[in-house]
Amino acid sequence: MIETELCAFSPEACRTAARAGVTRAELCASPYEGGTTPSAAAIRLARRVPNLRLSVMIRPRGGDFLYSDTEFRQMLEEVRFARECGADGVAFGVLTPDGRVDVQRTAALVAEAGPMQTTFHRAFDMTCDLSDALEEVVRTGCTRILTSGGRNTASEGIGDLRALVVR
């Protein structure tokens, strides 16, 4: 069976994707912000789509990936809510001011996710060293990384993607 995933910005997009044979969707809000956490209603409605594994974006706002203590507590609550709604996974990314993965906060989000899949999203591409970032993400217990190899598109970053896969 071929696995397919797409980014969806509404429950209707999730339904359309499932009808087209997509097997997993990452539900987000605010496409022009690069994706933020969707509303509670959107999560609940998307979770009801049959034959579709659902991952939920956990990002309280657009912009950088440096979060205040209040924003981080919100992220923990949003992970908990997604889990309680039956989401299969969550996607998030937390960095430090010096461009590294915030290992402590990311590990706390992974722990809160419990049995759900966890994806470190494209904040990975904003790190100062992809190779170091890979090791940091692995240390957090995160199960997946969404990356374009540090470039705008995966096609542009294919060489770095190959190196990361080997590593």
Short mmCIF file of C-alpha atoms in Angstrom, two decimals:
data_model
loop_
_atom_site.label_atom_id
_atom_site.label_comp_id
_atom_site.label_asym_id
_atom_site.label_seq_id
_atom_site.Cartn_x
_atom_site.Cartn_y
_atom_site.Cartn_z
CA MET A 1 0.00 0.00 0.00
CA ILE A 2 1.32 3.44 -0.91
CA GLU A 3 1.43 5.93 1.94
CA THR A 4 0.40 9.47 1.07
CA GLU A 5 0.18 12.53 3.28
CA LEU A 6 -0.87 16.09 2.71
CA CYS A 7 -1.33 19.29 4.60
CA ALA A 8 -5.02 20.16 4.95
CA PHE A 9 -6.51 23.42 6.16
CA SER A 10 -10.10 22.27 6.81
CA PRO A 11 -12.13 19.20 7.68
CA GLU A 12 -13.60 19.35 4.15
CA ALA A 13 -10.09 19.17 2.68
CA CYS A 14 -9.51 16.10 4.86
CA ARG A 15 -12.70 14.47 3.51
CA THR A 16 -11.69 15.25 -0.06
CA ALA A 17 -8.21 13.86 0.54
CA ALA A 18 -9.57 10.62 2.00
CA ARG A 19 -11.91 10.17 -0.99
CA ALA A 20 -8.86 10.62 -3.26
CA GLY A 21 -6.98 7.87 -1.41
CA VAL A 22 -4.73 9.98 0.82
CA THR A 23 -3.89 7.96 3.93
CA ARG A 24 -2.77 10.70 6.33
CA ALA A 25 -3.44 14.43 6.70
CA GLU A 26 -1.76 17.08 8.79
CA LEU A 27 -4.52 19.47 9.82
CA CYS A 28 -3.45 23.10 10.15
CA ALA A 29 -4.99 26.56 10.22
CA SER A 30 -3.64 29.82 8.78
CA PRO A 31 -1.86 28.79 5.58
CA TYR A 32 -0.44 32.29 5.11
CA GLU A 33 1.23 32.04 8.53
CA GLY A 34 2.87 28.76 7.53
CA GLY A 35 0.35 26.71 9.50
CA THR A 36 -0.92 27.08 13.05
CA THR A 37 -3.01 24.96 15.42
CA PRO A 38 -6.51 24.40 14.02
CA SER A 39 -9.64 25.07 16.06
CA ALA A 40 -11.13 22.50 18.40
CA ALA A 41 -14.13 22.06 16.11
CA ALA A 42 -11.90 21.52 13.06
CA ILE A 43 -9.93 18.84 14.91
CA ARG A 44 -13.09 17.05 16.05
CA LEU A 45 -14.65 17.14 12.58
CA ALA A 46 -11.47 16.01 10.81
CA ARG A 47 -11.09 13.15 13.29
CA ARG A 48 -14.46 11.81 12.13
CA VAL A 49 -13.24 11.38 8.53
CA PRO A 50 -13.08 7.61 7.90
CA ASN A 51 -9.93 5.92 6.62
CA LEU A 52 -7.66 8.89 7.30
CA ARG A 53 -4.92 9.08 9.90
CA LEU A 54 -4.89 12.56 11.39
CA SER A 55 -1.94 14.59 12.58
CA VAL A 56 -2.55 18.02 14.14
CA MET A 57 -0.24 21.01 13.84
CA ILE A 58 0.73 22.41 17.23
CA ARG A 59 1.86 25.98 16.67
CA PRO A 60 0.28 28.85 18.61
CA ARG A 61 1.24 31.54 16.09
CA GLY A 62 3.13 32.22 12.89
CA GLY A 63 6.59 33.71 12.84
CA ASP A 64 9.61 32.24 14.53
CA PHE A 65 9.79 29.04 16.57
CA LEU A 66 10.88 30.69 19.84
CA TYR A 67 8.03 30.46 22.30
CA SER A 68 7.34 32.22 25.57
CA ASP A 69 6.53 30.16 28.66
CA THR A 70 2.84 30.96 28.17
CA GLU A 71 2.91 29.90 24.52
CA PHE A 72 4.71 26.69 25.46
CA ARG A 73 2.07 25.86 28.11
CA GLN A 74 -0.54 26.45 25.41
CA MET A 75 1.28 24.00 23.14
CA LEU A 76 1.23 21.35 25.87
CA GLU A 77 -2.54 21.89 26.30
CA GLU A 78 -3.07 21.65 22.53
CA VAL A 79 -1.14 18.36 22.37
CA ARG A 80 -3.28 17.03 25.22
CA PHE A 81 -6.46 18.14 23.45
CA ALA A 82 -5.42 16.54 20.14
CA ARG A 83 -4.68 13.29 21.99
CA GLU A 84 -8.05 13.38 23.77
CA CYS A 85 -9.76 13.91 20.38
CA GLY A 86 -8.13 10.73 19.08
CA ALA A 87 -5.57 12.29 16.75
CA ASP A 88 -2.97 9.84 15.48
CA GLY A 89 -0.17 12.38 15.68
CA VAL A 90 0.97 15.93 16.28
CA ALA A 91 3.52 18.14 14.50
CA PHE A 92 5.53 20.84 16.25
CA GLY A 93 8.93 22.51 16.34
CA VAL A 94 10.63 24.48 19.08
CA LEU A 95 14.00 26.18 18.65
CA THR A 96 16.43 28.07 20.88
CA PRO A 97 17.56 31.64 20.16
CA ASP A 98 20.89 30.31 18.82
CA GLY A 99 19.15 28.22 16.13
CA ARG A 100 19.23 24.80 17.77
CA VAL A 101 16.44 22.37 18.62
CA ASP A 102 15.04 23.13 22.08
CA VAL A 103 15.59 19.58 23.30
CA GLN A 104 13.99 20.08 26.73
CA ARG A 105 10.74 21.61 25.49
CA THR A 106 10.49 19.27 22.51
CA ALA A 107 10.96 16.24 24.78
CA ALA A 108 8.17 17.57 27.02
CA LEU A 109 5.84 17.82 24.00
CA VAL A 110 6.79 14.28 22.95
CA ALA A 111 6.03 13.03 26.47
CA GLU A 112 2.66 14.80 26.47
CA ALA A 113 1.83 13.18 23.11
CA GLY A 114 2.03 9.73 24.69
CA PRO A 115 1.33 7.05 22.08
CA MET A 116 0.73 9.50 19.22
CA GLN A 117 3.25 9.89 16.39
CA THR A 118 5.30 13.05 16.81
CA THR A 119 6.70 15.04 13.91
CA PHE A 120 9.29 17.77 14.26
CA HIS A 121 8.08 20.08 11.50
CA ARG A 122 9.93 22.43 9.18
CA ALA A 123 11.35 24.46 12.05
CA PHE A 124 14.05 21.84 11.47
CA ASP A 125 14.98 23.70 8.27
CA MET A 126 15.62 26.88 10.30
CA THR A 127 18.29 25.29 12.50
CA CYS A 128 21.92 26.37 12.21
CA ASP A 129 23.19 22.82 11.53
CA LEU A 130 20.93 20.11 10.09
CA SER A 131 23.19 17.27 11.16
CA ASP A 132 23.29 18.42 14.79
CA ALA A 133 19.55 19.12 14.67
CA LEU A 134 18.90 15.55 13.52
CA GLU A 135 20.71 14.18 16.57
CA GLU A 136 18.88 16.60 18.85
CA VAL A 137 15.47 15.61 17.46
CA VAL A 138 16.33 11.92 17.89
CA ARG A 139 17.26 12.59 21.55
CA THR A 140 13.83 14.11 22.18
CA GLY A 141 12.08 10.88 21.17
CA CYS A 142 10.31 12.52 18.23
CA THR A 143 9.35 9.85 15.69
CA ARG A 144 9.38 11.84 12.43
CA ILE A 145 10.96 14.91 10.85
CA LEU A 146 9.36 17.04 8.15
CA THR A 147 12.13 18.75 6.18
CA SER A 148 13.07 20.00 2.77
CA GLY A 149 16.76 19.61 3.56
CA GLY A 150 17.12 23.19 4.75
CA ARG A 151 15.93 24.62 1.44
CA ASN A 152 12.65 26.06 0.15
CA THR A 153 11.71 22.82 -1.61
CA ALA A 154 12.68 19.18 -1.22
CA SER A 155 13.92 19.21 -4.82
CA GLU A 156 16.40 21.95 -3.94
CA GLY A 157 17.47 20.16 -0.76
CA ILE A 158 17.70 16.62 -2.18
CA GLY A 159 21.44 16.29 -1.49
CA ASP A 160 21.02 17.23 2.17
CA LEU A 161 17.94 14.99 2.45
CA ARG A 162 19.96 12.03 1.18
CA ALA A 163 22.73 12.75 3.70
CA LEU A 164 20.22 13.03 6.56
CA VAL A 165 18.61 9.72 5.61
CA VAL A 166 22.00 7.99 5.57
CA ARG A 167 22.88 9.50 8.93
#
